[in-house]
Amino acid sequence: MTAYRYEVFTSDIERHIAAGTYKPGHKLPSVRVLKEKYKTSISTIQNGYEYLMIKGLVESVPKSGYYVSRQPFPAGHIKAVSRPPAVRDAVFRHRLQQTTGEGKPHSTAAFHAAAPGDLLMPQKLLLRTMQQVIRESGAALLRYYPPDGSPLLKEHIVKRAAGYNTLMQPENMLITDGALQALYIALAAVCVPGDVIAVESPCVFSVLEVISMLRLRVVEIPCSSDGFDIDFLKKSCIHVPVKAIVVTPNFHNPTGLLMTTAQKKQLLTVAQYHNIPLIENDIYGDLHFGAERPENILSMDDSGLVMTCASWSKSLAPGIRVGWLYAGKFFSRAEQLKFSLGSSVAPVYQETVAKLLQSRQYDRHVRAFRLQLARNAFMTINLLTTSFPAGIRYTTPQGGYSLWVQLPARTDISRFYVQCDKIGVQFTPGASFSYGNDYQRFFRIVFADKYTARRKQALRLAGQNLR
């Protein structure tokens, strides 16, 4: 993948900080000095400093400049839930209105919807490309497409994946109506009602709903600021007949955390040792805040046990209902299931995404989108640390567009949500991310919309009401 221009100087600064040459409080070179030294633009230097601020290495002092951070993020460490492995019935007790906000009046500040805000969607690009597709293809878009999806689109997905070391064959891929349908097909291909699967905890409620609809049972594997608890998974696989593992290794929802390469390899080793299909949701993989897109687990697999799914609903627009599933050796069963759910995804959407990938316009959009999300993540953390009471804990996302907040033990959580409703702020309650009761004092914040003055003030008020 192409490197950012600012990496030329940010890598130097990171190296000096790691070596101790630049100590906490050290004043860093000005934007203009770095512009001359590295022969680049002011905006490139500013973007680089924003990247270092997001990583918690650098802080900005108004009218003074940039300094090595005295208190790098993250300020709060979220511990994993401590409990023995236990199988739970997948009963989703939380109404979907609690998670989506449907039925509520228009809020002042919605931080609950995991979709890009209107101002961050590439609306003109999408509509212009769609019009081009309609002009070029005409009536062909009104006919049935191949049940497995457009061959051209699959070609572009495979080619793009090769750029982050993931080798796939188009004949083992399905184009689906979003990533959730892909997950449904993957689980149904390897499980039957009553089977036990391992899932992350917290786990996004849409995945929990699919599991419930398939009448599966679950073992919830704790996730914390340290990542996915692989030792807990190992114990679970010894004591429970786990039939599948479902993970989001790249920028997990709701925490925004990234599994390290070592953790991904360890997870794959556990799956291979017990011969368990591993389903990875890579929907946020393109939305990384670092220099390179992270690899997925599929790129490390030689057993055929890994199935990977993704879509463009998070990086382009939620209405673009195009996803994909790489089913590997489970393709035949997955293909049958896909056909039973509907023969083809809307051709106009398939061709629109294919054209964007072919022209590299998607890459240009997603680079700008990533930078905006990274700025929003930094702004969210700033607002949390300055407006919410001492004692809150939160994850520091490395990509995607959500973070996970834990409120202090003394918090009256019912009163908190009542106050949020009064000021028009919507978060997703932590109780929606588990079949149990482990996350009553947690909530998810989504920062995929522009921070207006009104949104900033609403988040400040939410925190001040807790003091």
Coordinates of N, CA and C in Angstrom, one line a residue, residues 123-317:
Q123 N -20.8 11.5 -1.4 CA -22.1 11.5 -2.1 C -22.0 11.8 -3.6
K124 N -21.3 12.9 -3.9 CA -21.1 13.2 -5.3 C -20.4 12.1 -6.1
L125 N -19.4 11.6 -5.5 CA -18.6 10.5 -6.2 C -19.5 9.3 -6.5
L126 N -20.3 8.9 -5.5 CA -21.1 7.7 -5.6 C -22.2 8.0 -6.7
L127 N -22.9 9.1 -6.6 CA -24.0 9.4 -7.5 C -23.5 9.5 -9.0
R128 N -22.3 10.2 -9.1 CA -21.7 10.4 -10.4 C -21.3 9.0 -11.0
T129 N -20.7 8.2 -10.2 CA -20.3 6.9 -10.7 C -21.5 6.0 -11.1
M130 N -22.5 6.1 -10.2 CA -23.7 5.3 -10.5 C -24.4 5.7 -11.8
Q131 N -24.4 7.0 -12.1 CA -25.0 7.5 -13.3 C -24.1 7.1 -14.5
Q132 N -22.8 7.0 -14.4 CA -21.9 6.5 -15.5 C -22.3 5.0 -15.7
V133 N -22.4 4.3 -14.7 CA -22.7 2.8 -14.8 C -24.1 2.7 -15.5
I134 N -25.1 3.4 -15.2 CA -26.4 3.3 -15.8 C -26.3 3.7 -17.3
R135 N -25.5 4.7 -17.6 CA -25.4 5.1 -19.0 C -24.7 4.0 -19.8
E136 N -23.7 3.5 -19.2 CA -22.8 2.5 -20.0 C -23.5 1.1 -20.1
S137 N -24.2 0.7 -19.0 CA -24.7 -0.7 -19.0 C -26.2 -0.7 -19.4
G138 N -26.9 0.3 -19.2 CA -28.3 0.4 -19.6 C -29.2 -0.8 -19.1
A139 N -29.9 -1.4 -20.0 CA -30.9 -2.4 -19.6 C -30.2 -3.7 -19.0
A140 N -29.0 -3.9 -19.2 CA -28.3 -5.0 -18.7 C -28.4 -5.1 -17.2
L141 N -28.5 -3.9 -16.6 CA -28.6 -3.8 -15.1 C -29.9 -4.3 -14.6
L142 N -30.9 -4.5 -15.5 CA -32.2 -4.9 -15.1 C -32.4 -6.4 -15.1
R143 N -31.3 -7.1 -15.6 CA -31.4 -8.6 -15.7 C -30.8 -9.2 -14.5
Y144 N -31.0 -10.5 -14.4 CA -30.3 -11.3 -13.4 C -28.8 -11.3 -13.6
Y145 N -28.0 -11.1 -12.6 CA -26.6 -11.3 -12.6 C -26.2 -12.7 -12.1
P146 N -25.0 -13.1 -12.3 CA -24.6 -14.4 -11.8 C -24.9 -14.5 -10.3
P147 N -25.4 -15.6 -9.8 CA -25.8 -15.8 -8.4 C -24.6 -15.5 -7.5
D148 N -23.4 -15.9 -7.9 CA -22.2 -15.6 -7.0 C -21.7 -14.2 -7.1
G149 N -22.2 -13.4 -8.1 CA -21.8 -12.0 -8.1 C -21.0 -11.7 -9.4
S150 N -20.8 -10.5 -9.7 CA -20.1 -10.0 -10.9 C -18.7 -10.5 -10.9
P151 N -18.2 -11.2 -12.0 CA -16.9 -11.7 -12.1 C -15.9 -10.5 -12.0
L152 N -16.2 -9.4 -12.7 CA -15.3 -8.2 -12.7 C -15.1 -7.7 -11.2
L153 N -16.2 -7.6 -10.5 CA -16.1 -7.1 -9.1 C -15.2 -8.0 -8.3
K154 N -15.4 -9.3 -8.4 CA -14.6 -10.3 -7.7 C -13.1 -10.2 -8.1
E155 N -12.9 -9.9 -9.4 CA -11.5 -9.7 -9.8 C -10.8 -8.6 -9.1
H156 N -11.5 -7.5 -9.0 CA -11.0 -6.3 -8.3 C -10.8 -6.5 -6.8
I157 N -11.7 -7.2 -6.2 CA -11.5 -7.6 -4.7 C -10.3 -8.4 -4.5
V158 N -10.1 -9.4 -5.4 CA -8.9 -10.3 -5.3 C -7.6 -9.5 -5.5
K159 N -7.6 -8.7 -6.5 CA -6.5 -7.8 -6.8 C -6.1 -6.9 -5.6
R160 N -7.1 -6.3 -5.1 CA -6.9 -5.4 -4.0 C -6.4 -6.1 -2.7
A161 N -7.0 -7.3 -2.5 CA -6.5 -8.1 -1.3 C -5.1 -8.5 -1.4
A162 N -4.6 -8.7 -2.6 CA -3.2 -9.1 -2.8 C -2.3 -8.0 -2.4
G163 N -2.8 -6.7 -2.4 CA -2.0 -5.6 -1.9 C -1.7 -5.7 -0.4
Y164 N -2.5 -6.4 0.4 CA -2.2 -6.6 1.8 C -2.0 -8.0 2.1
N165 N -1.3 -8.7 1.1 CA -0.8 -10.1 1.3 C -1.8 -11.1 1.5
T166 N -3.0 -10.9 1.0 CA -4.1 -11.9 1.1 C -4.4 -12.5 -0.3
L167 N -4.1 -13.8 -0.5 CA -4.3 -14.4 -1.8 C -5.6 -15.2 -1.8
M168 N -6.5 -14.8 -2.7 CA -7.8 -15.5 -2.8 C -8.0 -15.9 -4.3
Q169 N -9.0 -16.8 -4.5 CA -9.4 -17.2 -5.8 C -10.8 -16.8 -6.0
P170 N -11.1 -16.1 -7.1 CA -12.4 -15.6 -7.4 C -13.5 -16.7 -7.3
E171 N -13.1 -17.9 -7.7 CA -14.2 -19.0 -7.7 C -14.6 -19.4 -6.3
N172 N -13.9 -19.0 -5.3 CA -14.3 -19.3 -3.9 C -14.9 -18.2 -3.2
M173 N -15.4 -17.2 -4.0 CA -15.9 -16.0 -3.4 C -17.4 -15.8 -3.8
L174 N -18.2 -15.2 -2.8 CA -19.6 -14.9 -3.1 C -19.7 -13.4 -2.9
I175 N -20.5 -12.7 -3.8 CA -20.9 -11.3 -3.6 C -22.2 -11.4 -2.8
T176 N -22.3 -10.7 -1.7 CA -23.5 -10.8 -0.8 C -24.1 -9.4 -0.6
D177 N -25.3 -9.5 0.0 CA -26.1 -8.2 0.3 C -25.6 -7.7 1.7
G178 N -24.3 -7.2 1.7 CA -23.7 -6.7 2.9 C -22.9 -7.8 3.6
A179 N -22.2 -7.3 4.6 CA -21.3 -8.2 5.4 C -22.1 -9.1 6.4
L180 N -23.3 -8.6 6.8 CA -24.1 -9.4 7.8 C -24.7 -10.6 7.1
Q181 N -25.1 -10.4 5.8 CA -25.6 -11.6 5.1 C -24.4 -12.6 4.9
A182 N -23.2 -12.1 4.6 CA -22.1 -12.9 4.5 C -21.8 -13.7 5.8
L183 N -21.9 -13.1 6.9 CA -21.7 -13.7 8.2 C -22.8 -14.8 8.4
Y184 N -24.0 -14.5 8.1 CA -25.1 -15.5 8.2 C -24.8 -16.7 7.4
I185 N -24.4 -16.5 6.2 CA -24.1 -17.6 5.3 C -22.9 -18.5 5.8
A186 N -21.9 -17.8 6.3 CA -20.7 -18.5 6.8 C -21.0 -19.3 8.0
L187 N -21.8 -18.8 9.0 CA -22.2 -19.5 10.1 C -23.1 -20.7 9.8
A188 N -24.1 -20.4 8.9 CA -25.0 -21.5 8.5 C -24.3 -22.6 7.8
A189 N -23.2 -22.3 7.1 CA -22.5 -23.3 6.3 C -21.8 -24.3 7.2
V190 N -21.5 -23.9 8.4 CA -20.6 -24.8 9.3 C -21.3 -25.2 10.6
C191 N -22.5 -24.6 10.9 CA -23.2 -24.9 12.1 C -24.6 -25.3 11.9
V192 N -25.2 -26.0 12.9 CA -26.6 -26.3 12.9 C -27.2 -25.9 14.3
P193 N -28.5 -25.6 14.4 CA -29.1 -25.2 15.6 C -28.6 -26.0 16.8
G194 N -28.2 -25.3 17.9 CA -27.8 -26.0 19.1 C -26.3 -26.0 19.2
D195 N -25.5 -25.8 18.1 CA -24.1 -25.8 18.1 C -23.6 -24.6 19.0
V196 N -22.4 -24.8 19.5 CA -21.7 -23.7 20.3 C -20.7 -23.0 19.5
I197 N -20.7 -21.7 19.5 CA -19.7 -21.0 18.8 C -19.0 -20.0 19.8
A198 N -17.8 -19.6 19.5 CA -17.1 -18.6 20.3 C -17.1 -17.3 19.6
V199 N -17.5 -16.3 20.4 CA -17.6 -14.9 19.9 C -16.9 -13.9 20.9
E200 N -16.5 -12.8 20.3 CA -15.9 -11.8 21.2 C -16.9 -11.2 22.2
S201 N -16.4 -10.7 23.3 CA -17.3 -10.1 24.3 C -16.5 -8.8 24.8
P202 N -17.0 -7.6 24.5 CA -18.3 -7.3 23.9 C -18.3 -7.6 22.4
C203 N -19.5 -7.9 21.9 CA -19.7 -8.2 20.5 C -20.9 -7.4 20.0
V204 N -20.7 -6.9 18.8 CA -21.7 -6.0 18.2 C -23.1 -6.7 18.1
F205 N -24.1 -6.0 18.4 CA -25.4 -6.6 18.6 C -26.0 -7.2 17.3
S206 N -25.6 -6.7 16.1 CA -26.1 -7.2 14.9 C -25.6 -8.7 14.7
V207 N -24.4 -8.9 15.1 CA -23.8 -10.3 15.1 C -24.6 -11.2 16.1
L208 N -24.9 -10.7 17.3 CA -25.6 -11.4 18.3 C -27.0 -11.8 17.8
E209 N -27.6 -10.9 17.0 CA -28.9 -11.1 16.4 C -28.9 -12.3 15.4
V210 N -27.9 -12.3 14.6 CA -27.7 -13.4 13.6 C -27.6 -14.7 14.3
I211 N -26.7 -14.7 15.4 CA -26.5 -15.9 16.1 C -27.8 -16.4 16.8
S212 N -28.6 -15.5 17.3 CA -29.8 -15.8 17.9 C -30.8 -16.4 16.9
M213 N -30.9 -15.8 15.7 CA -31.8 -16.3 14.7 C -31.4 -17.7 14.2
L214 N -30.1 -18.0 14.2 CA -29.7 -19.3 13.8 C -29.8 -20.4 14.9
R215 N -30.3 -19.9 16.1 CA -30.5 -20.8 17.2 C -29.2 -21.5 17.7
L216 N -28.1 -20.7 17.7 CA -26.8 -21.2 18.1 C -26.6 -20.9 19.6
R217 N -25.7 -21.5 20.3 CA -25.3 -21.2 21.6 C -23.9 -20.6 21.6
V218 N -23.5 -19.9 22.6 CA -22.2 -19.2 22.5 C -21.4 -19.3 23.8
V219 N -20.1 -19.2 23.6 CA -19.1 -18.9 24.6 C -18.6 -17.5 24.3
E220 N -18.7 -16.6 25.2 CA -18.2 -15.2 25.0 C -16.8 -15.1 25.5
I221 N -15.9 -14.7 24.6 CA -14.5 -14.6 24.9 C -14.1 -13.2 25.2
P222 N -13.6 -12.9 26.4 CA -13.4 -11.5 26.8 C -12.4 -10.7 25.9
C223 N -12.8 -9.5 25.6 CA -11.8 -8.5 25.0 C -11.6 -7.4 25.9
S224 N -10.4 -6.9 26.0 CA -10.0 -5.8 26.9 C -9.1 -4.9 26.1
S225 N -8.5 -3.9 26.8 CA -7.5 -3.1 26.2 C -6.3 -3.9 25.8
D226 N -6.1 -5.1 26.3 CA -5.0 -6.0 25.9 C -5.3 -6.8 24.7
G227 N -6.6 -6.8 24.3 CA -7.0 -7.5 23.1 C -7.8 -8.7 23.4
F228 N -8.0 -9.6 22.4 CA -8.8 -10.8 22.5 C -8.1 -11.8 23.4
D229 N -8.8 -12.4 24.4 CA -8.2 -13.3 25.4 C -8.1 -14.7 24.8
I230 N -6.9 -15.0 24.2 CA -6.7 -16.3 23.5 C -6.6 -17.4 24.5
D231 N -6.0 -17.1 25.7 CA -5.9 -18.2 26.8 C -7.3 -18.6 27.2
F232 N -8.3 -17.7 27.3 CA -9.7 -18.0 27.6 C -10.3 -18.9 26.5
L233 N -10.0 -18.6 25.3 CA -10.5 -19.4 24.1 C -9.9 -20.8 24.2
K234 N -8.6 -20.9 24.5 CA -8.0 -22.2 24.6 C -8.7 -23.1 25.6
K235 N -9.0 -22.5 26.8 CA -9.7 -23.2 27.9 C -11.1 -23.6 27.4
S236 N -11.8 -22.7 26.7 CA -13.1 -23.0 26.2 C -13.2 -24.1 25.2
C237 N -12.2 -24.2 24.3 CA -12.1 -25.2 23.3 C -11.9 -26.6 23.9
I238 N -11.2 -26.6 25.1 CA -10.9 -27.9 25.8 C -12.2 -28.4 26.5
H239 N -13.0 -27.5 27.0 CA -14.2 -27.9 27.8 C -15.5 -27.9 27.1
V240 N -15.5 -27.3 25.9 CA -16.8 -27.1 25.2 C -16.5 -27.5 23.7
P241 N -17.5 -28.2 23.1 CA -17.3 -28.5 21.6 C -17.6 -27.3 20.7
V242 N -16.7 -26.4 20.6 CA -16.8 -25.2 19.8 C -16.8 -25.6 18.4
K243 N -17.9 -25.1 17.6 CA -18.0 -25.4 16.2 C -17.5 -24.3 15.2
A244 N -17.4 -23.1 15.8 CA -16.9 -22.0 14.9 C -16.5 -20.9 15.8
I245 N -15.6 -20.0 15.3 CA -15.1 -18.9 16.0 C -15.4 -17.7 15.2
V246 N -16.0 -16.6 15.7 CA -16.3 -15.4 15.0 C -15.5 -14.2 15.6
V247 N -14.7 -13.5 14.8 CA -13.9 -12.4 15.3 C -13.9 -11.3 14.4
T248 N -13.6 -10.1 14.9 CA -13.3 -8.9 14.1 C -11.9 -8.5 14.4
P249 N -10.9 -9.0 13.8 CA -9.5 -8.8 14.3 C -9.0 -7.4 14.0
N250 N -9.5 -6.8 12.9 CA -9.1 -5.4 12.5 C -10.1 -4.4 13.0
F251 N -9.8 -3.7 14.1 CA -10.6 -2.6 14.6 C -12.0 -3.1 15.0
H252 N -12.0 -3.9 16.0 CA -13.1 -4.6 16.6 C -14.2 -3.5 17.0
N253 N -15.4 -3.9 16.7 CA -16.6 -3.1 17.1 C -17.2 -3.7 18.4
P254 N -17.2 -3.1 19.5 CA -17.2 -1.6 19.7 C -15.9 -1.0 20.1
T255 N -14.8 -1.7 20.4 CA -13.6 -1.1 21.0 C -12.7 -0.4 20.1
G256 N -12.7 -0.7 18.8 CA -11.8 -0.1 17.8 C -10.4 -0.7 17.9
L257 N -10.2 -1.8 18.6 CA -8.8 -2.3 18.8 C -8.4 -3.2 17.7
L258 N -7.1 -3.3 17.5 CA -6.5 -4.1 16.5 C -5.7 -5.3 17.1
M259 N -6.0 -6.5 16.6 CA -5.2 -7.6 17.1 C -3.8 -7.5 16.5
T260 N -2.8 -7.8 17.2 CA -1.5 -7.8 16.7 C -1.3 -9.0 15.8
T261 N -0.3 -9.0 15.0 CA 0.0 -10.1 14.1 C 0.3 -11.4 14.9
A262 N 0.9 -11.2 16.1 CA 1.2 -12.4 16.9 C -0.1 -13.0 17.4
Q263 N -1.0 -12.1 17.9 CA -2.3 -12.6 18.4 C -3.1 -13.3 17.3
K264 N -3.1 -12.8 16.0 CA -3.8 -13.4 14.9 C -3.2 -14.8 14.7
K265 N -1.9 -14.9 14.7 CA -1.3 -16.2 14.5 C -1.7 -17.2 15.6
Q266 N -1.7 -16.7 16.8 CA -2.0 -17.6 17.9 C -3.5 -18.1 17.8
L267 N -4.4 -17.2 17.4 CA -5.8 -17.5 17.3 C -5.9 -18.5 16.2
L268 N -5.2 -18.3 15.1 CA -5.3 -19.3 14.0 C -4.8 -20.7 14.4
T269 N -3.7 -20.7 15.2 CA -3.1 -21.9 15.7 C -4.2 -22.7 16.5
V270 N -4.9 -22.0 17.4 CA -5.9 -22.6 18.2 C -7.0 -23.2 17.3
A271 N -7.5 -22.5 16.3 CA -8.5 -23.0 15.4 C -8.0 -24.2 14.6
Q272 N -6.8 -24.2 14.1 CA -6.3 -25.3 13.4 C -6.1 -26.5 14.3
Y273 N -5.6 -26.3 15.5 CA -5.4 -27.4 16.4 C -6.7 -28.2 16.7
H274 N -7.8 -27.5 16.8 CA -9.0 -28.1 17.2 C -9.9 -28.3 15.9
N275 N -9.4 -27.9 14.7 CA -10.1 -28.0 13.5 C -11.4 -27.3 13.5
I276 N -11.4 -26.0 13.9 CA -12.6 -25.2 14.1 C -12.6 -24.1 13.0
P277 N -13.7 -24.0 12.2 CA -13.8 -22.9 11.2 C -13.7 -21.6 11.9
L278 N -12.9 -20.7 11.3 CA -12.7 -19.3 11.9 C -13.3 -18.3 10.9
I279 N -14.3 -17.6 11.4 CA -14.9 -16.6 10.5 C -14.5 -15.2 10.9
E280 N -13.8 -14.5 10.1 CA -13.3 -13.1 10.4 C -14.1 -12.1 9.6
N281 N -14.6 -11.1 10.4 CA -15.3 -9.9 9.8 C -14.2 -8.8 9.6
D282 N -13.9 -8.5 8.3 CA -12.9 -7.5 8.0 C -13.5 -6.2 7.5
I283 N -14.7 -5.9 8.0 CA -15.4 -4.8 7.4 C -14.7 -3.4 7.7
Y284 N -13.9 -3.4 8.8 CA -13.3 -2.1 9.1 C -11.8 -2.1 8.7
G285 N -11.3 -3.1 8.0 CA -9.9 -3.2 7.7 C -9.3 -2.1 6.9
D286 N -10.1 -1.5 6.0 CA -9.6 -0.3 5.2 C -9.5 0.9 6.0
L287 N -10.1 1.0 7.2 CA -10.2 2.3 8.0 C -9.2 2.3 9.1
H288 N -7.9 2.1 8.7 CA -6.8 2.1 9.7 C -6.3 3.5 9.9
F289 N -5.8 3.8 11.1 CA -5.2 5.1 11.3 C -3.7 5.1 11.1
G290 N -3.1 4.0 11.0 CA -1.7 3.9 10.8 C -1.3 4.0 9.4
A291 N 0.0 3.7 9.1 CA 0.5 3.9 7.8 C 0.0 2.8 6.8
E292 N -0.2 1.6 7.3 CA -0.5 0.4 6.4 C -1.7 -0.3 6.9
R293 N -2.4 -0.8 5.9 CA -3.6 -1.6 6.2 C -3.1 -2.9 6.8
P294 N -3.8 -3.3 7.9 CA -3.3 -4.5 8.6 C -3.7 -5.8 7.8
E295 N -3.0 -6.8 7.9 CA -3.3 -8.1 7.3 C -4.5 -8.7 8.0
N296 N -5.2 -9.6 7.3 CA -6.2 -10.3 8.0 C -5.7 -11.8 8.2
I297 N -6.5 -12.5 9.0 CA -6.1 -13.9 9.4 C -6.0 -14.8 8.1
L298 N -6.9 -14.5 7.2 CA -6.9 -15.4 6.0 C -5.5 -15.4 5.3
S299 N -4.8 -14.3 5.4 CA -3.5 -14.3 4.7 C -2.5 -15.2 5.4
M300 N -2.8 -15.7 6.6 CA -1.9 -16.5 7.3 C -2.3 -18.0 7.3
D301 N -3.4 -18.3 6.7 CA -4.0 -19.6 6.7 C -3.6 -20.5 5.6
D302 N -3.2 -21.7 5.8 CA -3.0 -22.7 4.8 C -3.9 -23.9 4.9
S303 N -4.8 -23.8 5.9 CA -5.7 -25.0 6.2 C -7.0 -24.9 5.5
G304 N -7.5 -23.7 5.0 CA -8.8 -23.6 4.5 C -9.9 -23.4 5.5
L305 N -9.5 -23.3 6.8 CA -10.5 -23.1 7.8 C -11.0 -21.7 8.0
V306 N -10.3 -20.7 7.4 CA -10.7 -19.3 7.6 C -11.6 -18.9 6.5
M307 N -12.7 -18.2 6.9 CA -13.6 -17.6 6.0 C -13.6 -16.1 6.4
T308 N -13.5 -15.2 5.4 CA -13.5 -13.8 5.6 C -14.6 -13.1 4.9
C309 N -15.2 -12.1 5.6 CA -16.3 -11.3 4.9 C -16.0 -9.8 5.2
A310 N -16.6 -9.0 4.3 CA -16.5 -7.5 4.4 C -17.5 -6.9 3.5
S311 N -17.6 -5.6 3.6 CA -18.5 -4.9 2.7 C -18.0 -3.4 2.6
W312 N -18.8 -2.6 1.8 CA -18.4 -1.2 1.7 C -19.4 -0.3 2.4
S313 N -20.3 -0.8 3.2 CA -21.2 0.0 3.9 C -20.6 0.9 5.0
K314 N -19.4 0.6 5.5 CA -18.7 1.4 6.5 C -17.8 2.4 5.8
S315 N -17.3 2.1 4.7 CA -16.3 3.0 4.1 C -16.8 3.8 2.9
L316 N -18.0 3.5 2.4 CA -18.6 4.3 1.4 C -20.0 4.9 1.9
A317 N -21.0 4.0 2.0 CA -22.3 4.5 2.4 C -23.1 3.2 2.8

